[in-house]
PDB file of C-alpha atoms and ligand atoms in Angstrom:
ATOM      1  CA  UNK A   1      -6.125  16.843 -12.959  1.00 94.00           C
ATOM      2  CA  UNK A   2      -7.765  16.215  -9.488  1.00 97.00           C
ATOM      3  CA  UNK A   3      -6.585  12.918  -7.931  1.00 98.00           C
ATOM      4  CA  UNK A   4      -8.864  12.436  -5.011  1.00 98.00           C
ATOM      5  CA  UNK A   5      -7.745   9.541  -2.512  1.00 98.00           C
ATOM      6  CA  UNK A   6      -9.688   8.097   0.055  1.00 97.00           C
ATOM      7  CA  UNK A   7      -9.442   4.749   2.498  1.00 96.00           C
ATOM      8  CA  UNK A   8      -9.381   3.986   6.219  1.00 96.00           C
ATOM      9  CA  UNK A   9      -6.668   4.084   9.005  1.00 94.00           C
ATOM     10  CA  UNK A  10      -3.322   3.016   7.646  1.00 93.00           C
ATOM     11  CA  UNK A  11      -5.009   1.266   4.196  1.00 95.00           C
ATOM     12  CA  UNK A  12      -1.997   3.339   2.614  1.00 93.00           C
ATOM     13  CA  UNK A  13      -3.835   6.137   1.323  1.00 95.00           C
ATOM     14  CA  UNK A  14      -0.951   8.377   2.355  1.00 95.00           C
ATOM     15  CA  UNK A  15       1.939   6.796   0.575  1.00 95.00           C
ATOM     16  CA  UNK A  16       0.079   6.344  -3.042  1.00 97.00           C
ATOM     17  CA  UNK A  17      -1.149   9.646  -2.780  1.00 98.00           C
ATOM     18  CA  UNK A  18       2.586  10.895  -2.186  1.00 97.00           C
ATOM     19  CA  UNK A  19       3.965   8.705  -4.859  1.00 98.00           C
ATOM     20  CA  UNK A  20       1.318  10.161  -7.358  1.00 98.00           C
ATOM     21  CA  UNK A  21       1.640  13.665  -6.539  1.00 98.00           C
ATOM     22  CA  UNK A  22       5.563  12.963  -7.192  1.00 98.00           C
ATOM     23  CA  UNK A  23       4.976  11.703 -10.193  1.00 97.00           C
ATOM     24  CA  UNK A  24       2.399  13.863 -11.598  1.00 97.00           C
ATOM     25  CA  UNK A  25       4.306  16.650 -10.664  1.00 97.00           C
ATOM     26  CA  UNK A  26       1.125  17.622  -8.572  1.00 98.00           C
ATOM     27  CA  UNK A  27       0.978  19.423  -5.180  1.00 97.00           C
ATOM     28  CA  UNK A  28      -0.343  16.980  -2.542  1.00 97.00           C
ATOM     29  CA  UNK A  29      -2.743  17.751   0.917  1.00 97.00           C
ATOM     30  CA  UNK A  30      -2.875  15.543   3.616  1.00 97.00           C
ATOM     31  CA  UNK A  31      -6.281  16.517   4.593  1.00 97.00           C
ATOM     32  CA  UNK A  32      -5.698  14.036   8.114  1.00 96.00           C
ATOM     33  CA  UNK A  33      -3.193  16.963   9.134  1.00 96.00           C
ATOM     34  CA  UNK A  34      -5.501  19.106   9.452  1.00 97.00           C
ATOM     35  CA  UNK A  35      -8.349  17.174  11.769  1.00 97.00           C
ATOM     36  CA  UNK A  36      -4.984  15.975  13.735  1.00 97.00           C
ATOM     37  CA  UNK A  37      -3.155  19.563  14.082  1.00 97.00           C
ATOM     38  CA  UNK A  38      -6.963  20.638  15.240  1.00 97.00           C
ATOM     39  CA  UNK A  39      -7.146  18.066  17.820  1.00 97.00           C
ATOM     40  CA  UNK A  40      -3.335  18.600  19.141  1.00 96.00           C
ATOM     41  CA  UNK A  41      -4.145  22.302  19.693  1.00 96.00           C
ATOM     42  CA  UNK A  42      -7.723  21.662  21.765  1.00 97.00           C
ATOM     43  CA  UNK A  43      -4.792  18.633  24.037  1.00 96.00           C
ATOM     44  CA  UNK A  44      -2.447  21.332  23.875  1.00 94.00           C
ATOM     45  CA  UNK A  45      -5.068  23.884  25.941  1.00 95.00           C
ATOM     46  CA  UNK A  46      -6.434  21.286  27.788  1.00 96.00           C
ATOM     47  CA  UNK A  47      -9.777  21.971  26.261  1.00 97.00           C
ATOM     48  CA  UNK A  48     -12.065  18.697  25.763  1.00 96.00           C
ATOM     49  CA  UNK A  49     -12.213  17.590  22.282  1.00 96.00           C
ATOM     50  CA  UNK A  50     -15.709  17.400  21.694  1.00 94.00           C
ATOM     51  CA  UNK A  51     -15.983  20.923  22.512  1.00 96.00           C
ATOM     52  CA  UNK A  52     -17.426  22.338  19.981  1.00 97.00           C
ATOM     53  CA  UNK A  53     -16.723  26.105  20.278  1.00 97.00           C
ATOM     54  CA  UNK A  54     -13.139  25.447  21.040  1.00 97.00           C
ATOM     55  CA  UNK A  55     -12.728  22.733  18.368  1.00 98.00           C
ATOM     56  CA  UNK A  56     -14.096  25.178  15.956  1.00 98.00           C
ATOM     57  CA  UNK A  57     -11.329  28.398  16.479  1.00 97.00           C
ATOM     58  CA  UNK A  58      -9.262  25.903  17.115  1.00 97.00           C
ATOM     59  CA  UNK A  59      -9.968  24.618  13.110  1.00 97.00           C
ATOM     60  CA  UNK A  60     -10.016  28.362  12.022  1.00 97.00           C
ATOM     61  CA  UNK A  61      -7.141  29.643  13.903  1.00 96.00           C
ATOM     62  CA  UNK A  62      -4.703  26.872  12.705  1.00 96.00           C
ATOM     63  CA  UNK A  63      -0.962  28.201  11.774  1.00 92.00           C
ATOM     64  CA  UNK A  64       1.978  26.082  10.752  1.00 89.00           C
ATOM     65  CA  UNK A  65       3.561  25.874  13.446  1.00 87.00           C
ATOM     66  CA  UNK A  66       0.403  23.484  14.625  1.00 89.00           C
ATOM     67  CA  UNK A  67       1.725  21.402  11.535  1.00 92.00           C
ATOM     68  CA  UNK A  68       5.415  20.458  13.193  1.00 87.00           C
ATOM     69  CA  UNK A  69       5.093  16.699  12.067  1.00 81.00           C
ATOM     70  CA  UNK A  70       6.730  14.631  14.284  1.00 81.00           C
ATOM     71  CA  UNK A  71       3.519  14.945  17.294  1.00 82.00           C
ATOM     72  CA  UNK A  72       0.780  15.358  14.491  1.00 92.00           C
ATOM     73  CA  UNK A  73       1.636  11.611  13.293  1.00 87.00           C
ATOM     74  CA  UNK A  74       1.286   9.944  16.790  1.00 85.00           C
ATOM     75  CA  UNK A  75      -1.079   6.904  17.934  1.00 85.00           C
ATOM     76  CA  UNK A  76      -2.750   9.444  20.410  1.00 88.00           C
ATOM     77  CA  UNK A  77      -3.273  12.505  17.656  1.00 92.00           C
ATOM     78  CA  UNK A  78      -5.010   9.731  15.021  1.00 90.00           C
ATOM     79  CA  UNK A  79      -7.414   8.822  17.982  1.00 91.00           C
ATOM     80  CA  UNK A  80      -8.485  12.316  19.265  1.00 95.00           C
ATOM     81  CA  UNK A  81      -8.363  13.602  15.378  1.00 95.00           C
ATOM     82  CA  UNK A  82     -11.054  11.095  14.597  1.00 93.00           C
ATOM     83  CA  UNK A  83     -12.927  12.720  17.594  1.00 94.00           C
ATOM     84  CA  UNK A  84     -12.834  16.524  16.275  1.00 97.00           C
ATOM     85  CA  UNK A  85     -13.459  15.239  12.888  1.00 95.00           C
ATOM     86  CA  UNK A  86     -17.052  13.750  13.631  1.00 94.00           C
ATOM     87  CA  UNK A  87     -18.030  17.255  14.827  1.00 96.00           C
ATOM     88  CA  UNK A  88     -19.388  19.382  11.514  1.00 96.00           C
ATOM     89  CA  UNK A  89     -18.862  22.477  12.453  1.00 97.00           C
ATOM     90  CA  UNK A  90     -15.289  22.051  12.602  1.00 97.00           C
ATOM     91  CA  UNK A  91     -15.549  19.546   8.842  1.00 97.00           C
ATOM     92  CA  UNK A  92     -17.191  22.966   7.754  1.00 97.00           C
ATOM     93  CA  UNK A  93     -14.736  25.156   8.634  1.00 97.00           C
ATOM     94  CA  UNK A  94     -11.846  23.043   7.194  1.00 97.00           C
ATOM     95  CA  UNK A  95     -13.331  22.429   3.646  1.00 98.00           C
ATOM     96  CA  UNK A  96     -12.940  25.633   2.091  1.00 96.00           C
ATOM     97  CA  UNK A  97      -9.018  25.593   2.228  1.00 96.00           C
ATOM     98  CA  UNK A  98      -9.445  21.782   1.409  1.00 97.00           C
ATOM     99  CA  UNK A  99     -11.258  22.970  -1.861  1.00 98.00           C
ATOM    100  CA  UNK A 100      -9.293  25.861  -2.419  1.00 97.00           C
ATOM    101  CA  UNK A 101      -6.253  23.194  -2.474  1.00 97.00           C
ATOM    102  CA  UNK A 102      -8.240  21.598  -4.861  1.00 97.00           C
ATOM    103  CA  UNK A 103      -8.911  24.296  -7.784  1.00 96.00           C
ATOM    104  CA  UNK A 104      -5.578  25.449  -7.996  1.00 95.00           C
ATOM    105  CA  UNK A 105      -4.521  25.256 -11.547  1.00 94.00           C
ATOM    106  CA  UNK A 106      -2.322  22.910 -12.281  1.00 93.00           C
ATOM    107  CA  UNK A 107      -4.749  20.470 -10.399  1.00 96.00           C
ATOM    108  CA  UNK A 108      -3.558  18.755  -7.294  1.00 98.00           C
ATOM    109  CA  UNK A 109      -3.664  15.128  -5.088  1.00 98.00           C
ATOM    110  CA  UNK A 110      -5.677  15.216  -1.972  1.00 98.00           C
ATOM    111  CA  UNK A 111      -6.393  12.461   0.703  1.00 98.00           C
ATOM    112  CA  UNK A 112      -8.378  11.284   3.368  1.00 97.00           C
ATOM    113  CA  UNK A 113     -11.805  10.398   3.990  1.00 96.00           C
ATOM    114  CA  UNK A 114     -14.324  12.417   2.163  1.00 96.00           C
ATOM    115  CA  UNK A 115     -12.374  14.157  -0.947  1.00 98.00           C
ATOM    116  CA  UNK A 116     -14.947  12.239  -3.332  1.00 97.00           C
ATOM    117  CA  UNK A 117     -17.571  12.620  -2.018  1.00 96.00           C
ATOM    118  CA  UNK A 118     -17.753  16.189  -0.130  1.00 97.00           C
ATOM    119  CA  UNK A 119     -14.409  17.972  -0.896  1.00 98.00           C
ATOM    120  CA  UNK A 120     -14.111  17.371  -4.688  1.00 98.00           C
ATOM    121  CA  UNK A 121     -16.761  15.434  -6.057  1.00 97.00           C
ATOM    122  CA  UNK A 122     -16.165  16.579  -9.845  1.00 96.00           C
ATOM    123  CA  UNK A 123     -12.585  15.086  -9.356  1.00 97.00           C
ATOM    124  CA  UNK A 124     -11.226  13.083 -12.439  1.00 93.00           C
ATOM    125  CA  UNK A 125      -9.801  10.629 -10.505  1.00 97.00           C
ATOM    126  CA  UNK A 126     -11.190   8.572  -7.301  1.00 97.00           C
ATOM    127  CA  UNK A 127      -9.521   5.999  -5.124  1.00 98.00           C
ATOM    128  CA  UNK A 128     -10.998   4.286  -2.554  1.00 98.00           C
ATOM    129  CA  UNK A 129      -7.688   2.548  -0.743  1.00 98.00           C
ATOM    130  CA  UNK A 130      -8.788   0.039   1.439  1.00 97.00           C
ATOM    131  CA  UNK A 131      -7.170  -3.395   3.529  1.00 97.00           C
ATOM    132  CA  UNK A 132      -7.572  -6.136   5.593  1.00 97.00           C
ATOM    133  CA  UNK A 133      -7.841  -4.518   9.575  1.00 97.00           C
ATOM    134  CA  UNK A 134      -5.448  -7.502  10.477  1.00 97.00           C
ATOM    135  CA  UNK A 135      -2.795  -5.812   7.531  1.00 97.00           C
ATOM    136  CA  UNK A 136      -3.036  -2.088   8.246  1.00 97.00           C
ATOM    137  CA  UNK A 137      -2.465  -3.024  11.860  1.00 97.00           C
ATOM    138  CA  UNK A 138       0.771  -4.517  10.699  1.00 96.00           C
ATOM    139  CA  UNK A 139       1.496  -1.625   8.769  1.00 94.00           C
ATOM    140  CA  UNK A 140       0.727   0.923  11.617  1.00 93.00           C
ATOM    141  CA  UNK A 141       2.554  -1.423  14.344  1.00 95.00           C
ATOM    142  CA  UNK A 142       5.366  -0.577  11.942  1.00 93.00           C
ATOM    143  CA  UNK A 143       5.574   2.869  11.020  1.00 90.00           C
ATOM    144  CA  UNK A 144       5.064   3.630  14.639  1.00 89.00           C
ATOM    145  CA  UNK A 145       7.610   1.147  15.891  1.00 92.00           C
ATOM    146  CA  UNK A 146       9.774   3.334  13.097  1.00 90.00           C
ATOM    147  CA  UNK A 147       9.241   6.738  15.121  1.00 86.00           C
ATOM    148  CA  UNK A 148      10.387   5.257  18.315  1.00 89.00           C
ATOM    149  CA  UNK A 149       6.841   4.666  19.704  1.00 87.00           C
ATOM    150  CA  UNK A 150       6.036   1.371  21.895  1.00 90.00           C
ATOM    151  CA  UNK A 151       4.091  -0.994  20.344  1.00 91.00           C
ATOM    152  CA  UNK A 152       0.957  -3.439  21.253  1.00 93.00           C
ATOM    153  CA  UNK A 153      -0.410  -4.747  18.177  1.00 95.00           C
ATOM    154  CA  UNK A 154      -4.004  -5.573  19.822  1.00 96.00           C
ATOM    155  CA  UNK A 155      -4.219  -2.502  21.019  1.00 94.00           C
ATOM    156  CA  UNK A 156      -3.512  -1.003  17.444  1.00 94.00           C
ATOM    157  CA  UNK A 157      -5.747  -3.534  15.851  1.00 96.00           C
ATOM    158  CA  UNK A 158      -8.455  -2.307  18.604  1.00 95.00           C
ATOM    159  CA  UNK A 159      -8.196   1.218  17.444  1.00 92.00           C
ATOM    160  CA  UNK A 160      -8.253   0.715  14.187  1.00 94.00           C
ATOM    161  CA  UNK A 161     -11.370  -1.291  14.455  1.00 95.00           C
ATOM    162  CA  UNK A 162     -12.416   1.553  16.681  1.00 92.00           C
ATOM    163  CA  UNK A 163     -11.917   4.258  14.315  1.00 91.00           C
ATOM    164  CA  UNK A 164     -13.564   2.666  11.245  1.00 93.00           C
ATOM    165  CA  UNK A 165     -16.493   2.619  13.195  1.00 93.00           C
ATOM    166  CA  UNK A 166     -16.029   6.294  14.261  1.00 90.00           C
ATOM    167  CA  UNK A 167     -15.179   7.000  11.376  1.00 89.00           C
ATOM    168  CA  UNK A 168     -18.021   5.023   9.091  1.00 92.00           C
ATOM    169  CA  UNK A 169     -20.880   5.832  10.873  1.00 92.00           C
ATOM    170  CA  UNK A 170     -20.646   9.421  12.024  1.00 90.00           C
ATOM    171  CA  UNK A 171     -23.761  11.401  10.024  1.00 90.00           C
ATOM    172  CA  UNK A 172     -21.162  14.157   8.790  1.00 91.00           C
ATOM    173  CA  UNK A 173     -19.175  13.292   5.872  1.00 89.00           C
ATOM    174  CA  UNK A 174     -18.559   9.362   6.684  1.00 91.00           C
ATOM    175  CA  UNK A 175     -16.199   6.975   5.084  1.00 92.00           C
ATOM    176  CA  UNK A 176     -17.209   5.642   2.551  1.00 92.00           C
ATOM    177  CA  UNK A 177     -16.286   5.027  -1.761  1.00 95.00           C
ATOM    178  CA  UNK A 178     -18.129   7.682  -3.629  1.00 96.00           C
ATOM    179  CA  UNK A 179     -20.188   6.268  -6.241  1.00 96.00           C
ATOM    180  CA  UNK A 180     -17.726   6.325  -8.862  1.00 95.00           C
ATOM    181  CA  UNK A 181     -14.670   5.673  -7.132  1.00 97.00           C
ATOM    182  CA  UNK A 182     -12.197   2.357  -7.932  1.00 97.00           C
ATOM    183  CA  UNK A 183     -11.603   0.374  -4.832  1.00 97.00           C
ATOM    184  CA  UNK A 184      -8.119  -0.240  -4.674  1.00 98.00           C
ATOM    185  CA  UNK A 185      -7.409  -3.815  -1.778  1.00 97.00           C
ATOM    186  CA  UNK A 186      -3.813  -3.421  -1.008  1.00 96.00           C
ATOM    187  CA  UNK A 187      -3.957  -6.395   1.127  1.00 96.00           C
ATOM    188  CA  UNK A 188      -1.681  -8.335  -0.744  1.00 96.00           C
ATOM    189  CA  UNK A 189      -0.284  -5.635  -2.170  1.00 96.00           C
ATOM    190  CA  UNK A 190       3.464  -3.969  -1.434  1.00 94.00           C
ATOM    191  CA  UNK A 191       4.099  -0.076  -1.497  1.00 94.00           C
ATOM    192  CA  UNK A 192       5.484  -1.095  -4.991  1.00 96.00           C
ATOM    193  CA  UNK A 193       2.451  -3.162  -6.272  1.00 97.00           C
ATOM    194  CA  UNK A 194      -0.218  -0.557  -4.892  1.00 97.00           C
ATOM    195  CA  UNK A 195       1.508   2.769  -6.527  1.00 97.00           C
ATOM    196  CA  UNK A 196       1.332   0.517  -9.832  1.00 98.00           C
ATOM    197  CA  UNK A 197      -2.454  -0.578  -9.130  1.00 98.00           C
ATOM    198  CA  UNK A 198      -3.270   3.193  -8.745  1.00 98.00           C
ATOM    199  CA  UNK A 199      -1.218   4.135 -11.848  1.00 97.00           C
ATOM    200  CA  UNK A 200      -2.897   2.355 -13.458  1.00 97.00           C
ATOM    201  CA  UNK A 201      -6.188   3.210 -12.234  1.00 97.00           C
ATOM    202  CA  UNK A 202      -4.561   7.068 -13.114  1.00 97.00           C
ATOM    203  CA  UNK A 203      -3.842   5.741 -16.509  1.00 95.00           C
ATOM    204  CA  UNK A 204      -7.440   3.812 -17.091  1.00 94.00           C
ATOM    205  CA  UNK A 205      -9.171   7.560 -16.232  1.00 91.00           C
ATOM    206  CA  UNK A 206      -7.370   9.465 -18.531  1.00 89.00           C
ATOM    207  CA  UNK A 207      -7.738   6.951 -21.335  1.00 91.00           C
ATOM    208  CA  UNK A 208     -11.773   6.952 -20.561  1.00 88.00           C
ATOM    209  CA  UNK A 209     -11.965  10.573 -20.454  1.00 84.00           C
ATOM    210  CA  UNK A 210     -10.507  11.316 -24.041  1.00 82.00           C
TER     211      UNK A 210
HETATM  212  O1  CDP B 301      -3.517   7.492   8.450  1.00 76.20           O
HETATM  213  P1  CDP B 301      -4.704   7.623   9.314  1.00 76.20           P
HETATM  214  O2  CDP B 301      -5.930   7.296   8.589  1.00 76.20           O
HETATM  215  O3  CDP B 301      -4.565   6.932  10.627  1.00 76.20           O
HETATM  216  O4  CDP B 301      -4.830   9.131   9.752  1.00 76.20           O
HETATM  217  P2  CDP B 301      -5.398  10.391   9.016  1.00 76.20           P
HETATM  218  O5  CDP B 301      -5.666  10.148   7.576  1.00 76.20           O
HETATM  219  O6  CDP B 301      -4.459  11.484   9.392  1.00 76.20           O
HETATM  220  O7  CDP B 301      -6.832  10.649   9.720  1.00 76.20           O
HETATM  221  C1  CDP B 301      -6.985  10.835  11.098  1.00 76.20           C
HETATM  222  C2  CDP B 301      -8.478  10.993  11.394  1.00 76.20           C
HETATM  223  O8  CDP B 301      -8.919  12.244  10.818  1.00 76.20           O
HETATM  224  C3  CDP B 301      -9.374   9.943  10.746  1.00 76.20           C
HETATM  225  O9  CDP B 301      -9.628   8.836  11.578  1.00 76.20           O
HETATM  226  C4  CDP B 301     -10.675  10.711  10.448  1.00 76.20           C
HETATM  227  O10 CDP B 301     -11.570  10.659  11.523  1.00 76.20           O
HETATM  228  C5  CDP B 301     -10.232  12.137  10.275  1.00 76.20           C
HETATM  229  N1  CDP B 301     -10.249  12.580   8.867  1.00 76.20           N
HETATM  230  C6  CDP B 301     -11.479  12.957   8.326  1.00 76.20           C
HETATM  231  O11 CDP B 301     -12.499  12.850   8.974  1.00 76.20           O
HETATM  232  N2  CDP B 301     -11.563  13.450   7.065  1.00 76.20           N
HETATM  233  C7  CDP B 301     -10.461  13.564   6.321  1.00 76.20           C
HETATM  234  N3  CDP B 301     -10.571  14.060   5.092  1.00 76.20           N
HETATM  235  C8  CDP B 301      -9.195  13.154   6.823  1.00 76.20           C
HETATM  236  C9  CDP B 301      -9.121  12.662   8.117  1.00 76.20           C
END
């Protein structure tokens, strides 16, 4: 079973597709890691990120240690990943481990912005997470309040308003449901409430596909 997962900036995307994967039993890719631990490496050398030679190795040569968390989930990092991740050279040299994630046997749970539509498009299971702006700036404010960072909650609303544009209207791979994906509004919805809405959703699928 492919669970594909998809939604903007801080819809919640992350924690379903955790909770699922934990559930299922199924291995689970963060696929937002990889755009930020490409962007922290080009800060890292001081390179520009819309470089596109540098942005490129720097997608090909990534190694775990470019994974160490705690930088990777920063305000900064989601804003310059957004930046690397409108360039296609470096979406094309991600998606083969992103795929190869994918096929592995016993199936797998992948988010982030394109899994239904580019990365795994035969998936059996597509989630579009999505929320109010007003809510996931809430929800960021909090989690980064939660690792210590300052908060300005215009300033997080502005980037999140900033990045759905970046985001939706780059021509590479933008956000948006694939055709046969459920839309999942957590607006109103608590971490509880949404990993039952996509359980079900999980549940609906199978039950179709019998
Ligand atoms: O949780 P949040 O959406 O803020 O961060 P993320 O999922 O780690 O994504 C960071 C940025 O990486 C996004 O704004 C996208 O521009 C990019 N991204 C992408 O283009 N394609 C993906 N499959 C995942 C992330």
């Amino acid at each position: 079973m492919i669970i594909a997962i998809d939604g903007p900036a801080a819809s919640g995307k992350g924690t379903i597709a955790r909770r699922l994967a934990a559930h299922f039993g199924l291995p689970h890719l963060d696929t937002g890691l990889l755009y930020r631990a490409t962007a922290r490496v080009l800060l890292d050398q001081g390179s520009k990120l819309d470089d596109i030679e540098n942005a490129v190795s720097a997608a090909r040569g990534l190694a775990l240690l470019d994974f160490e968390e705690d930088r990777l989930r920063g305000r900064e990092m989601g804003e310059a990943a957004s930046v690397v991740a409108a360039i296609p050279q470096v979406r094309a040299a991600l998606i083969d481990m992103q795929r190869a994630f994918a096929a592995r046997p016993q199936g797998a749970v992948l988010d982030g912005r394109d899994i239904g539509t580019v990365i795994a498009p035969d998936a059996n299971i597509k989630i579009f997470v999505t929320a109010s702006p007003e809510i996931r700036a809430q929800r960021r404010s909090l989690e980064l309040r939660g690792r210590g960072e300052k908060v300005d909650y215009p300033a997080i609303l502005e980037d999140i308003r900033k990045r759905d544009r970046r985001d939706s209207e780059r021509a590479d791979a933008p956000l948006m449901p694939a055709d046969d994906a459920t839309i999942l509004d957590t607006t109103d919805l608590n971490v509880e409430g949404a990993f039952a809405a996509a359980l079900d959703i999980v549940g609906r699928a199978q039950r179709e596909a019998l």
